[in-house]
Amino acid sequence: MSVYRLLALRYLLQRWDRAVLIVASIALGVATLVSARILNQCIAAAVEGTTTPGGTAELYVANGEAGVSRAVADDLRAAKVPGLKSVQPLVFERVTLPELDGRVAILVGAEVSSQLLTSDNALKVKVEKLEIGRTITWQLIPVFAAVADGDFTKAGQLWDRIPDKLVLVSRPIYDDWMARTGGNKPFVVRYASRNVECLPIGIVDFDKDSPLAPLGKNFIGMSVGQAIQVVRPTLPLAAVGGGPGEVAAETLHPPKVNRIDLFLEPGADRDRVVAAAGEVVGRRAEVRTPDTQRRSTQEILTGFQVGVLMCSIGALVIGLFLVYNAMSVTVAERRADIGILRSLGATRFQIIALFSAVAAVLGLIGAVLGVPFGMLLAEVTLSQFRSELESMFLNPEVNPRHVSWATAGVAVLVGTVTAVFAALVPAIQAANDDPAHVVRRSAGGAKGLWKLAHRVVCAGMVVAGVAVVLLRFELPSRIGSVGGLTLVLVGLLLASPILVTVMVALVRPFVRATFPFTLRLAFDNLSRAPGRTGVVIGALGAGVALMFQTAGVGRSNEEPVVAWIAQVVQADHFVFSGNMTSANSSNSPMAPAVARDLKALPGVQDVMTIRYSRPEFNGTIVYLVALDVTTYAQMTGARAPELAPNLKGFPELADEHPDHVGVNKILVSDNFLARHKAKVGDTISVPGPHGPVEFQIVAAARDYSWSRGTIFMDRARYAKLFGDDLIDICHVFVKADQGAPADAGLKQYTDDKGLFLTDRDSLRKFVSELIGRVYLLAYMQQLLVGVVAALGVVTALLISVLQRKREIGLLLAVGATPGQVLRSVLAEAFLMGVFGTALGILIGLPMEWYVLKVMFVDESGFNLDMLIPWKATLGIAVIAVTLATLAGLVPAWRAIQTRIPDALQYE
């Protein structure tokens, strides 16, 4: 151990700067891995909370966004399915609290008596009862009596009959309400632009392991019946073509819930319960396990998660090569020590263990430091589009989760193993050297066997990657496209010394004929050690290639999408609830009366309404857009004549069209046909509230709304089929000669109703900025790859200075000035940046083509034109070369500190 301490610990202390660079490389790689894991968990939790909030049941009866008829729950109870302990219908919707500055909350309608009021409830919540009025207390007496008797069905029925909307609220909401109103004002809940006065009767506290804990800050609980009345209230008869009076919503469409939870008896056979419950449910919905319930959503997330994870793996791989580079030179510097040890009887295993132990210590330190930095990186990254995520998902609290011990342990293990793996090849080379030769001053080069093995591995990885891509349809989803690309990139990075040798040979005549002395000296030094500089240039090239590919894909996405929006969105103004992100979702609906009010305003020519939905189809979630097709075709056709060919199919979708009798006609996006292998004329089935609904595809159009395909249909037909007459956005067309008066009237109306108003230019700008923020996530991940590569430049140049110590001494002895030596080292850094940038662009071009023409087509059906990001390329090149040059400052300063006697003395 004393020899190990002498050769390892003291050496690390003497070469602390190199050790710091190795630690930093591993730390940054681990940080990107941790941040990717946190981001993926955060978004997955938000999406899961939207599709399956509060899930503790063993089985679910679900039907996507179409909902499930509440009668299904009654039928399941009446059937007394063997093994089925409890049937619990559930409503969950996003609401706002206008008295609390429009705070977003989650309305959960459950059978309050059995799921919230009992001490051992499955949701793991505790309710603190509040003092309430005598009338309400009297109404609740039979409810609590039924709970005490264990008759939860009766208790739920009694609660539903109470005319007042009684709510249980989470403590943060209650404290906020009391601080603002003192409890002297009604507790108002807004849904679909309707205000409903409620009375808080209890405060809910959540256990840490409660399935509703993610909603704990913004929870509002109601009975199922009362929640349905908030979401689907009684309607005036006049609204449905009748006389005075009111009609219950269920007379038009049976009441529905979002989901029905099924709890099983202990030891029950789940498969048998699924089969028996499925017979009762029939075609009205589907009995699913929790994993099946999440599967379609997870299918969409996987592409995003894989992209984020690839960036982090890229940083780790580059860190691996940089550690390998540093350890290789460490071995070269210590060849004399190794030779002496081998001569004194040290075994090959001991030599390998020596360098592996050093790498393990440095890797462990870097990995431990990388975990908290990754947490910070995730928070900074998420802050760039937090508001968009909070608007897209049901749960308004989208925050990074703390790293679990398991995740932190895996990250530390990966970082440590990466460092050890990077040190193995140099260690094995050192252990196999002949002790009689290693004491020579020459560092030597790689043996023929190692060179051959290197070329075989590089070629094998590239060929294997291409083969995996070609066979991607025979492999599991995304394994072929993503795995093949990863293999090719790693193979090219491994081959970077070979590529650098070729590039140097091509430009050597030009350099020798035109460059000044300092640049020629730097170039000669660069070309003498392609193994040392090639890995670093490859790392720089990988960072540039990733950024170039991201910039190219971003431009190829942004320009056609913005141009498409400019064509198809011709309205002057847009009115919606919530914000611009939630405007194209079903999270913040409005009552249909809003459209009628807007159309009646002075100066308004017409109003086109849209309702969005996300039904499940073919194992994934598609986008359903229900719009006033006649209004859209007329108004858009008048303002954009060039779109007339694309609008031909819309009038045929109208509910009043003669050909629509008995046939539900839809228009789909081009990528829907490509993604789902469908064609015009096919009939498809989409889940509806009472069972599958059949649709006939009559036409297709270009659309970029959704990566899994979009369905367009008439909103009137949608309301009949799905029992949903709410709207999400109003496109307002203003008369040409009354722009200013109409704008003022719209502003006044939306302010009074608490709605959001924007114009066409603002919408287009928002979409463009949103695309930019989405790609900013990739840039932030890739920036760390660039920083890791810059550390590699520092490492490589420090090694160069150490290896050239005698040469630098000779240069200074024969009259070279410190300034010339400084410029020579900086010139080498500059050339490494130039070669890395050129290599990155050469790799980035086919990468961009592959992502657009292979991955995008397979993933979404979009076939986008490949656009070269010229401006971004110039910026990336300047940043890369500047970063590499600046990274040479420290090694250059070390070079000019060389003392001539020390450099020339015989070692």
Short mmCIF file of C-alpha atoms in Angstrom, two decimals, residues 312-545:
data_model
loop_
_atom_site.label_atom_id
_atom_site.label_comp_id
_atom_site.label_asym_id
_atom_site.label_seq_id
_atom_site.Cartn_x
_atom_site.Cartn_y
_atom_site.Cartn_z
CA SER A 312 -26.66 13.01 -21.38
CA ILE A 313 -25.17 9.75 -22.66
CA GLY A 314 -23.31 11.79 -25.28
CA ALA A 315 -21.70 13.91 -22.56
CA LEU A 316 -20.70 10.77 -20.64
CA VAL A 317 -19.26 9.14 -23.75
CA ILE A 318 -17.23 12.24 -24.54
CA GLY A 319 -16.09 12.36 -20.92
CA LEU A 320 -15.03 8.72 -21.26
CA PHE A 321 -12.80 9.49 -24.23
CA LEU A 322 -11.28 12.50 -22.49
CA VAL A 323 -10.49 10.44 -19.41
CA TYR A 324 -8.98 7.84 -21.73
CA ASN A 325 -6.87 10.54 -23.34
CA ALA A 326 -5.62 11.86 -20.00
CA MET A 327 -4.88 8.38 -18.65
CA SER A 328 -3.04 7.46 -21.86
CA VAL A 329 -0.62 10.33 -21.41
CA THR A 330 -0.33 9.60 -17.71
CA VAL A 331 0.78 6.10 -18.63
CA ALA A 332 3.22 7.53 -21.18
CA GLU A 333 4.68 9.91 -18.59
CA ARG A 334 5.13 7.12 -16.06
CA ARG A 335 6.59 4.48 -18.33
CA ALA A 336 9.83 4.59 -16.39
CA ASP A 337 8.00 4.04 -13.09
CA ILE A 338 6.08 1.17 -14.62
CA GLY A 339 9.25 -0.39 -16.00
CA ILE A 340 10.95 -0.23 -12.60
CA LEU A 341 7.91 -1.76 -10.90
CA ARG A 342 7.77 -4.56 -13.45
CA SER A 343 11.52 -5.17 -13.03
CA LEU A 344 11.06 -5.41 -9.25
CA GLY A 345 8.37 -8.07 -9.66
CA ALA A 346 5.07 -6.20 -9.95
CA THR A 347 2.50 -8.25 -11.83
CA ARG A 348 0.45 -7.07 -14.77
CA PHE A 349 -2.69 -7.22 -12.61
CA GLN A 350 -1.08 -4.91 -10.03
CA ILE A 351 -0.22 -2.37 -12.73
CA ILE A 352 -3.75 -2.48 -14.09
CA ALA A 353 -5.15 -2.20 -10.57
CA LEU A 354 -2.95 0.84 -9.87
CA PHE A 355 -4.31 2.90 -12.76
CA SER A 356 -7.85 1.58 -12.34
CA ALA A 357 -7.83 2.62 -8.69
CA VAL A 358 -6.70 6.13 -9.60
CA ALA A 359 -9.45 6.37 -12.22
CA ALA A 360 -12.03 5.01 -9.77
CA VAL A 361 -11.17 7.63 -7.15
CA LEU A 362 -11.33 10.48 -9.66
CA GLY A 363 -14.52 9.10 -11.19
CA LEU A 364 -16.16 8.72 -7.79
CA ILE A 365 -15.34 12.31 -6.82
CA GLY A 366 -16.62 13.63 -10.16
CA ALA A 367 -19.80 11.55 -10.00
CA VAL A 368 -20.63 12.69 -6.46
CA LEU A 369 -20.16 16.32 -7.47
CA GLY A 370 -22.24 15.79 -10.60
CA VAL A 371 -25.41 14.77 -8.73
CA PRO A 372 -26.22 18.15 -7.09
CA PHE A 373 -25.12 19.98 -10.23
CA GLY A 374 -27.54 17.85 -12.25
CA MET A 375 -30.37 18.82 -9.90
CA LEU A 376 -29.54 22.49 -10.45
CA LEU A 377 -29.34 21.97 -14.21
CA ALA A 378 -32.79 20.34 -14.24
CA GLU A 379 -34.30 23.27 -12.35
CA VAL A 380 -32.73 25.82 -14.72
CA THR A 381 -33.84 23.84 -17.78
CA LEU A 382 -37.40 23.38 -16.55
CA SER A 383 -37.72 27.08 -15.72
CA GLN A 384 -37.51 27.84 -19.44
CA PHE A 385 -40.92 26.30 -20.16
CA ARG A 386 -42.53 25.74 -16.78
CA SER A 387 -45.61 27.83 -17.64
CA GLU A 388 -46.23 25.84 -20.82
CA LEU A 389 -46.03 22.52 -18.97
CA GLU A 390 -48.33 23.76 -16.21
CA SER A 391 -50.87 24.79 -18.82
CA MET A 392 -50.64 21.58 -20.83
CA PHE A 393 -51.15 19.18 -17.94
CA LEU A 394 -53.91 18.79 -15.41
CA ASN A 395 -51.63 19.22 -12.41
CA PRO A 396 -50.57 22.89 -12.20
CA GLU A 397 -47.56 22.05 -10.03
CA VAL A 398 -44.83 20.86 -12.41
CA ASN A 399 -41.66 20.80 -10.32
CA PRO A 400 -38.49 18.73 -10.44
CA ARG A 401 -38.52 15.86 -8.02
CA HIS A 402 -35.64 15.36 -5.66
CA VAL A 403 -33.26 12.71 -6.80
CA SER A 404 -33.95 9.40 -5.11
CA TRP A 405 -31.12 7.49 -3.49
CA ALA A 406 -31.49 4.87 -6.21
CA THR A 407 -31.08 7.42 -9.01
CA ALA A 408 -28.15 9.09 -7.27
CA GLY A 409 -26.52 5.70 -6.66
CA VAL A 410 -26.92 4.67 -10.30
CA ALA A 411 -25.50 8.02 -11.48
CA VAL A 412 -22.47 7.71 -9.18
CA LEU A 413 -21.92 4.12 -10.27
CA VAL A 414 -22.16 5.04 -13.96
CA GLY A 415 -19.68 7.90 -13.53
CA THR A 416 -17.20 5.73 -11.63
CA VAL A 417 -17.47 2.82 -14.07
CA THR A 418 -17.02 5.23 -16.99
CA ALA A 419 -13.76 6.51 -15.53
CA VAL A 420 -12.46 3.01 -14.77
CA PHE A 421 -13.46 1.75 -18.22
CA ALA A 422 -11.66 4.69 -19.83
CA ALA A 423 -8.49 3.83 -17.91
CA LEU A 424 -8.51 0.11 -18.72
CA VAL A 425 -7.03 0.28 -22.22
CA PRO A 426 -4.07 2.50 -21.23
CA ALA A 427 -3.56 0.36 -18.11
CA ILE A 428 -3.54 -2.87 -20.11
CA GLN A 429 -1.10 -1.33 -22.60
CA ALA A 430 1.20 -0.29 -19.77
CA ALA A 431 1.04 -3.71 -18.13
CA ASN A 432 1.96 -5.45 -21.39
CA ASP A 433 4.97 -3.27 -22.19
CA ASP A 434 8.41 -4.94 -21.99
CA PRO A 435 10.23 -3.64 -18.86
CA ALA A 436 13.47 -3.49 -20.85
CA HIS A 437 12.03 -0.88 -23.21
CA VAL A 438 9.69 1.24 -21.12
CA VAL A 439 12.53 3.08 -19.34
CA ARG A 440 13.44 4.81 -22.61
CA ARG A 441 12.66 8.50 -22.89
CA SER A 442 10.54 7.97 -25.99
CA ALA A 443 6.86 7.60 -25.26
CA GLY A 444 6.45 5.24 -28.14
CA GLY A 445 3.30 4.68 -30.10
CA ALA A 446 0.55 2.20 -30.31
CA LYS A 447 1.52 -1.29 -31.36
CA GLY A 448 0.32 -2.73 -34.62
CA LEU A 449 -2.09 -5.06 -32.84
CA TRP A 450 -3.73 -2.15 -31.00
CA LYS A 451 -3.99 -0.11 -34.19
CA LEU A 452 -5.62 -3.02 -35.99
CA ALA A 453 -8.02 -3.61 -33.09
CA HIS A 454 -8.88 0.10 -33.07
CA ARG A 455 -9.73 0.14 -36.77
CA VAL A 456 -11.76 -3.09 -36.54
CA VAL A 457 -13.80 -1.78 -33.60
CA CYS A 458 -14.51 1.56 -35.33
CA ALA A 459 -15.55 -0.06 -38.58
CA GLY A 460 -17.57 -2.70 -36.75
CA MET A 461 -19.56 -0.13 -34.77
CA VAL A 462 -20.35 1.96 -37.86
CA VAL A 463 -21.37 -1.10 -39.89
CA ALA A 464 -23.43 -2.46 -37.00
CA GLY A 465 -25.17 0.90 -36.57
CA VAL A 466 -26.08 1.07 -40.25
CA ALA A 467 -27.37 -2.52 -40.13
CA VAL A 468 -29.52 -1.76 -37.07
CA VAL A 469 -31.02 1.25 -38.86
CA LEU A 470 -31.83 -0.78 -41.95
CA LEU A 471 -33.47 -3.47 -39.79
CA ARG A 472 -35.25 -1.01 -37.46
CA PHE A 473 -38.73 -2.21 -38.40
CA GLU A 474 -37.82 -5.73 -37.25
CA LEU A 475 -36.58 -4.47 -33.86
CA PRO A 476 -38.46 -3.07 -30.84
CA SER A 477 -39.76 0.48 -31.16
CA ARG A 478 -37.00 3.12 -31.35
CA ILE A 479 -34.23 0.57 -30.75
CA GLY A 480 -33.36 0.54 -34.43
CA SER A 481 -33.50 4.26 -35.18
CA VAL A 482 -32.01 5.58 -31.94
CA GLY A 483 -29.67 2.66 -31.21
CA GLY A 484 -28.34 2.60 -34.75
CA LEU A 485 -27.59 6.33 -34.71
CA THR A 486 -25.84 6.00 -31.34
CA LEU A 487 -23.64 3.16 -32.60
CA VAL A 488 -22.62 5.13 -35.69
CA LEU A 489 -21.79 8.25 -33.68
CA VAL A 490 -19.73 6.37 -31.10
CA GLY A 491 -17.94 4.56 -33.91
CA LEU A 492 -17.11 7.86 -35.61
CA LEU A 493 -15.93 9.33 -32.31
CA LEU A 494 -13.67 6.32 -31.79
CA ALA A 495 -12.35 6.81 -35.31
CA SER A 496 -11.60 10.50 -34.76
CA PRO A 497 -7.80 9.98 -34.63
CA ILE A 498 -8.00 8.30 -38.06
CA LEU A 499 -10.25 11.06 -39.42
CA VAL A 500 -7.92 13.74 -38.03
CA THR A 501 -4.93 12.07 -39.69
CA VAL A 502 -6.72 12.19 -43.04
CA MET A 503 -7.78 15.82 -42.57
CA VAL A 504 -4.25 16.86 -41.56
CA ALA A 505 -2.76 15.12 -44.60
CA LEU A 506 -5.18 16.95 -46.90
CA VAL A 507 -4.38 20.45 -45.61
CA ARG A 508 -0.66 20.01 -44.82
CA PRO A 509 0.63 21.36 -48.20
CA PHE A 510 -1.56 24.46 -47.88
CA VAL A 511 -0.46 25.11 -44.28
CA ARG A 512 3.24 24.77 -45.00
CA ALA A 513 2.99 27.11 -47.98
CA THR A 514 0.95 29.91 -46.41
CA PHE A 515 0.97 29.83 -42.58
CA PRO A 516 3.48 31.79 -40.45
CA PHE A 517 6.07 30.08 -38.26
CA THR A 518 3.99 29.81 -35.08
CA LEU A 519 1.02 28.29 -36.89
CA ARG A 520 3.25 25.84 -38.81
CA LEU A 521 4.86 24.79 -35.53
CA ALA A 522 1.41 24.26 -33.98
CA PHE A 523 0.22 22.32 -37.03
CA ASP A 524 3.27 20.05 -37.01
CA ASN A 525 2.76 19.30 -33.33
CA LEU A 526 -0.93 18.60 -34.02
CA SER A 527 -0.11 16.18 -36.82
CA ARG A 528 2.58 14.33 -34.82
CA ALA A 529 0.14 13.11 -32.17
CA PRO A 530 -3.21 12.30 -33.79
CA GLY A 531 -3.95 9.81 -31.02
CA ARG A 532 -3.71 12.58 -28.40
CA THR A 533 -5.42 15.36 -30.32
CA GLY A 534 -7.79 13.21 -32.37
CA VAL A 535 -9.96 12.24 -29.40
CA VAL A 536 -10.30 15.87 -28.30
CA ILE A 537 -11.06 17.05 -31.83
CA GLY A 538 -13.60 14.25 -32.05
CA ALA A 539 -15.19 15.44 -28.79
CA LEU A 540 -15.40 18.98 -30.12
CA GLY A 541 -16.79 17.63 -33.37
CA ALA A 542 -19.45 15.65 -31.50
CA GLY A 543 -20.59 18.78 -29.65
CA VAL A 544 -20.67 20.82 -32.87
CA ALA A 545 -22.48 18.01 -34.72
#
